[in-house]
mmCIF file of N, CA and C in Angstrom:
data_model
loop_
_atom_site.group_PDB
_atom_site.id
_atom_site.type_symbol
_atom_site.label_atom_id
_atom_site.label_comp_id
_atom_site.label_asym_id
_atom_site.label_seq_id
_atom_site.Cartn_x
_atom_site.Cartn_y
_atom_site.Cartn_z
ATOM 1 N N MET A 24 0.961 -1.069 0.039
ATOM 2 C CA MET A 24 -0.045 0.075 0.069
ATOM 3 C C MET A 24 0.774 1.099 0.070
ATOM 4 N N ALA A 25 0.746 2.055 -0.871
ATOM 5 C CA ALA A 25 1.366 3.310 -1.092
ATOM 6 C C ALA A 25 1.331 4.329 0.122
ATOM 7 N N LYS A 26 2.337 4.810 0.603
ATOM 8 C CA LYS A 26 2.159 5.901 1.725
ATOM 9 C C LYS A 26 2.012 7.360 1.217
ATOM 10 N N ILE A 27 1.185 7.930 1.799
ATOM 11 C CA ILE A 27 0.885 9.565 1.624
ATOM 12 C C ILE A 27 1.260 10.423 2.372
ATOM 13 N N ASN A 28 1.872 11.457 2.092
ATOM 14 C CA ASN A 28 2.206 12.380 3.281
ATOM 15 C C ASN A 28 1.122 13.037 3.962
ATOM 16 N N PRO A 29 0.932 13.552 4.869
ATOM 17 C CA PRO A 29 -0.141 14.028 5.852
ATOM 18 C C PRO A 29 -0.847 15.498 4.999
ATOM 19 N N GLY A 30 0.209 16.196 4.356
ATOM 20 C CA GLY A 30 -0.224 17.224 3.603
ATOM 21 C C GLY A 30 -1.401 16.819 2.286
ATOM 22 N N GLU A 31 -0.847 15.806 1.677
ATOM 23 C CA GLU A 31 -1.726 15.282 0.456
ATOM 24 C C GLU A 31 -3.124 14.557 0.958
ATOM 25 N N PHE A 32 -2.874 13.858 2.246
ATOM 26 C CA PHE A 32 -4.011 13.136 2.892
ATOM 27 C C PHE A 32 -4.879 14.206 3.222
ATOM 28 N N MET A 33 -4.550 15.591 3.969
ATOM 29 C CA MET A 33 -5.596 16.605 4.357
ATOM 30 C C MET A 33 -5.978 16.968 3.088
ATOM 31 N N ARG A 34 -5.542 17.249 1.962
ATOM 32 C CA ARG A 34 -6.169 17.734 0.856
ATOM 33 C C ARG A 34 -7.203 16.943 0.222
ATOM 34 N N GLN A 35 -6.710 15.325 0.330
ATOM 35 C CA GLN A 35 -7.920 14.492 -0.158
ATOM 36 C C GLN A 35 -9.035 14.388 0.686
ATOM 37 N N VAL A 36 -8.924 14.878 2.043
ATOM 38 C CA VAL A 36 -9.942 14.735 2.969
ATOM 39 C C VAL A 36 -10.921 16.029 2.739
ATOM 40 N N GLN A 37 -10.245 17.099 2.318
ATOM 41 C CA GLN A 37 -11.053 18.310 2.302
ATOM 42 C C GLN A 37 -11.545 18.252 0.754
ATOM 43 N N ALA A 38 -11.144 17.592 -0.084
ATOM 44 C CA ALA A 38 -11.636 17.318 -1.401
ATOM 45 C C ALA A 38 -13.126 16.568 -1.339
ATOM 46 N N GLU A 39 -12.749 15.444 -0.350
ATOM 47 C CA GLU A 39 -13.953 14.532 -0.508
ATOM 48 C C GLU A 39 -15.156 15.288 0.568
ATOM 49 N N THR A 40 -14.718 16.066 1.543
ATOM 50 C CA THR A 40 -15.728 16.780 2.388
ATOM 51 C C THR A 40 -16.511 17.866 1.675
ATOM 52 N N ARG A 41 -16.061 18.309 0.317
ATOM 53 C CA ARG A 41 -16.911 19.233 -0.286
ATOM 54 C C ARG A 41 -17.840 18.513 -1.094
ATOM 55 N N LYS A 42 -17.565 17.142 -1.355
ATOM 56 C CA LYS A 42 -18.910 16.381 -1.929
ATOM 57 C C LYS A 42 -19.896 16.068 -1.383
ATOM 58 N N ILE A 43 -19.951 16.540 0.135
ATOM 59 C CA ILE A 43 -21.030 16.005 0.957
ATOM 60 C C ILE A 43 -21.975 17.012 0.485
ATOM 61 N N HIS A 44 -23.414 16.252 0.431
ATOM 62 C CA HIS A 44 -24.633 17.233 0.336
ATOM 63 C C HIS A 44 -25.177 16.979 1.813
ATOM 64 N N TRP A 45 -25.515 18.309 2.384
ATOM 65 C CA TRP A 45 -25.804 18.097 3.728
ATOM 66 C C TRP A 45 -27.141 18.640 3.345
ATOM 67 N N PRO A 46 -28.527 17.860 4.383
ATOM 68 C CA PRO A 46 -29.688 18.249 3.834
ATOM 69 C C PRO A 46 -30.056 19.703 4.372
ATOM 70 N N SER A 47 -31.036 20.325 3.860
ATOM 71 C CA SER A 47 -31.476 21.552 4.268
ATOM 72 C C SER A 47 -32.397 21.703 5.708
ATOM 73 N N ARG A 48 -32.528 22.506 6.407
ATOM 74 C CA ARG A 48 -33.505 22.383 7.474
ATOM 75 C C ARG A 48 -34.793 21.679 7.367
ATOM 76 N N GLN A 49 -35.434 22.117 6.103
ATOM 77 C CA GLN A 49 -36.659 21.807 5.964
ATOM 78 C C GLN A 49 -36.830 20.156 5.489
ATOM 79 N N GLU A 50 -35.608 19.661 5.058
ATOM 80 C CA GLU A 50 -35.613 18.145 4.530
ATOM 81 C C GLU A 50 -35.188 17.547 5.891
ATOM 82 N N THR A 51 -34.606 17.924 6.733
ATOM 83 C CA THR A 51 -34.583 17.280 8.126
ATOM 84 C C THR A 51 -35.773 17.191 8.894
ATOM 85 N N VAL A 52 -36.372 18.588 8.999
ATOM 86 C CA VAL A 52 -37.711 18.404 9.598
ATOM 87 C C VAL A 52 -38.933 17.314 9.088
ATOM 88 N N THR A 53 -38.760 17.480 7.549
ATOM 89 C CA THR A 53 -39.855 16.531 6.879
ATOM 90 C C THR A 53 -39.524 15.147 7.322
ATOM 91 N N THR A 54 -38.035 14.796 7.207
ATOM 92 C CA THR A 54 -37.902 13.320 7.402
ATOM 93 C C THR A 54 -38.038 13.038 8.783
ATOM 94 N N ALA A 55 -38.011 13.867 9.856
ATOM 95 C CA ALA A 55 -37.959 13.565 11.000
ATOM 96 C C ALA A 55 -39.630 13.373 11.390
ATOM 97 N N ILE A 56 -40.263 14.070 10.881
ATOM 98 C CA ILE A 56 -41.747 14.092 10.939
ATOM 99 C C ILE A 56 -42.250 12.535 10.283
ATOM 100 N N PHE A 57 -41.792 12.229 9.172
ATOM 101 C CA PHE A 57 -41.949 11.072 8.742
ATOM 102 C C PHE A 57 -41.489 9.865 9.415
ATOM 103 N N VAL A 58 -40.281 9.845 10.128
ATOM 104 C CA VAL A 58 -39.849 8.623 11.253
ATOM 105 C C VAL A 58 -40.647 8.652 12.248
ATOM 106 N N GLY A 59 -41.340 9.709 12.822
ATOM 107 C CA GLY A 59 -42.158 9.529 13.578
ATOM 108 C C GLY A 59 -43.407 9.141 13.571
ATOM 109 N N ILE A 60 -43.833 9.514 12.433
ATOM 110 C CA ILE A 60 -45.167 8.982 11.989
ATOM 111 C C ILE A 60 -45.120 7.330 11.676
ATOM 112 N N MET A 61 -44.154 6.990 10.867
ATOM 113 C CA MET A 61 -44.111 5.528 10.701
ATOM 114 C C MET A 61 -43.637 4.993 11.864
ATOM 115 N N THR A 62 -42.943 5.197 12.979
ATOM 116 C CA THR A 62 -42.565 4.687 14.413
ATOM 117 C C THR A 62 -44.058 4.424 14.904
ATOM 118 N N VAL A 63 -45.030 5.311 15.052
ATOM 119 C CA VAL A 63 -46.030 5.300 15.742
ATOM 120 C C VAL A 63 -47.076 4.348 14.942
ATOM 121 N N LEU A 64 -46.980 4.264 13.406
ATOM 122 C CA LEU A 64 -47.709 3.190 12.751
ATOM 123 C C LEU A 64 -47.598 1.976 12.881
ATOM 124 N N LEU A 65 -45.919 1.654 12.948
ATOM 125 C CA LEU A 65 -45.495 0.535 13.472
ATOM 126 C C LEU A 65 -45.664 -0.137 14.541
ATOM 127 N N ALA A 66 -45.371 0.761 15.582
ATOM 128 C CA ALA A 66 -45.997 0.346 17.017
ATOM 129 C C ALA A 66 -47.422 -0.013 17.365
ATOM 130 N N VAL A 67 -48.251 0.409 16.408
ATOM 131 C CA VAL A 67 -49.776 0.198 16.748
ATOM 132 C C VAL A 67 -49.919 -1.181 15.955
ATOM 133 N N PHE A 68 -49.422 -1.121 14.897
ATOM 134 C CA PHE A 68 -49.445 -2.527 14.109
ATOM 135 C C PHE A 68 -49.017 -3.484 14.850
ATOM 136 N N PHE A 69 -47.827 -3.789 15.304
ATOM 137 C CA PHE A 69 -47.313 -4.706 16.312
ATOM 138 C C PHE A 69 -47.753 -4.892 17.419
ATOM 139 N N LEU A 70 -48.590 -3.977 17.892
ATOM 140 C CA LEU A 70 -49.313 -4.044 19.240
ATOM 141 C C LEU A 70 -50.466 -4.851 18.921
ATOM 142 N N GLY A 71 -51.254 -4.512 17.665
ATOM 143 C CA GLY A 71 -52.234 -5.581 17.364
ATOM 144 C C GLY A 71 -51.966 -6.904 16.980
ATOM 145 N N ILE A 72 -50.736 -6.983 16.145
ATOM 146 C CA ILE A 72 -50.197 -8.521 15.984
ATOM 147 C C ILE A 72 -50.170 -9.185 17.216
ATOM 148 N N ASP A 73 -49.374 -8.630 18.211
ATOM 149 C CA ASP A 73 -48.969 -9.330 19.519
ATOM 150 C C ASP A 73 -50.331 -9.354 20.468
ATOM 151 N N ALA A 74 -51.239 -8.425 20.203
ATOM 152 C CA ALA A 74 -52.477 -8.873 20.879
ATOM 153 C C ALA A 74 -53.399 -9.990 20.200
ATOM 154 N N LEU A 75 -53.323 -10.095 18.798
ATOM 155 C CA LEU A 75 -53.934 -11.291 18.580
ATOM 156 C C LEU A 75 -53.164 -12.559 18.301
ATOM 157 N N PHE A 76 -52.106 -12.621 18.448
ATOM 158 C CA PHE A 76 -51.272 -13.991 18.668
ATOM 159 C C PHE A 76 -51.534 -14.131 20.203
ATOM 160 N N GLY A 77 -51.398 -13.129 21.230
ATOM 161 C CA GLY A 77 -51.845 -13.468 22.598
ATOM 162 C C GLY A 77 -53.224 -14.198 22.813
ATOM 163 N N TRP A 78 -54.093 -13.722 22.231
ATOM 164 C CA TRP A 78 -55.526 -14.092 21.917
ATOM 165 C C TRP A 78 -55.788 -15.467 21.677
ATOM 166 N N VAL A 79 -54.949 -15.850 20.635
ATOM 167 C CA VAL A 79 -54.742 -17.032 19.798
ATOM 168 C C VAL A 79 -54.222 -18.278 20.906
ATOM 169 N N VAL A 80 -53.210 -18.076 21.400
ATOM 170 C CA VAL A 80 -52.481 -18.723 22.284
ATOM 171 C C VAL A 80 -53.369 -19.167 23.446
ATOM 172 N N SER A 81 -53.568 -18.173 23.951
ATOM 173 C CA SER A 81 -54.472 -18.488 25.416
ATOM 174 C C SER A 81 -55.881 -18.941 24.895
ATOM 175 N N SER A 82 -56.436 -18.781 23.867
ATOM 176 C CA SER A 82 -57.499 -19.697 23.189
ATOM 177 C C SER A 82 -57.275 -21.060 23.091
ATOM 178 N N LEU A 83 -55.980 -21.471 22.595
ATOM 179 C CA LEU A 83 -55.577 -22.704 22.345
ATOM 180 C C LEU A 83 -55.251 -23.406 23.781
ATOM 181 N N LEU A 84 -54.734 -22.552 24.871
ATOM 182 C CA LEU A 84 -54.282 -23.109 25.938
ATOM 183 C C LEU A 84 -55.475 -23.543 26.809
ATOM 184 N N SER A 85 -56.380 -22.618 26.515
ATOM 185 C CA SER A 85 -57.932 -22.939 27.384
ATOM 186 C C SER A 85 -58.532 -24.150 27.205
ATOM 187 N N PHE A 86 -58.236 -24.840 25.905
ATOM 188 C CA PHE A 86 -58.705 -26.079 25.406
ATOM 189 C C PHE A 86 -57.783 -27.169 26.333
ATOM 190 N N LEU A 87 -56.656 -26.803 26.808
ATOM 191 C CA LEU A 87 -55.954 -28.218 27.564
ATOM 192 C C LEU A 87 -56.602 -28.248 28.975
#
């Protein structure tokens, strides 16, 4: 592996840093709201699935 001097390394780091696209405040807020909504929806969905499976298992065990 070729060795690079520290100055060249820093120039490469700066060049790569300039390529980064940082999201705007509006994009960040929109994404955060979307994540929050999806989290709540998935929590409600899995709560329902868990309740359904719990009911099925308790029904099956009541026959024993």
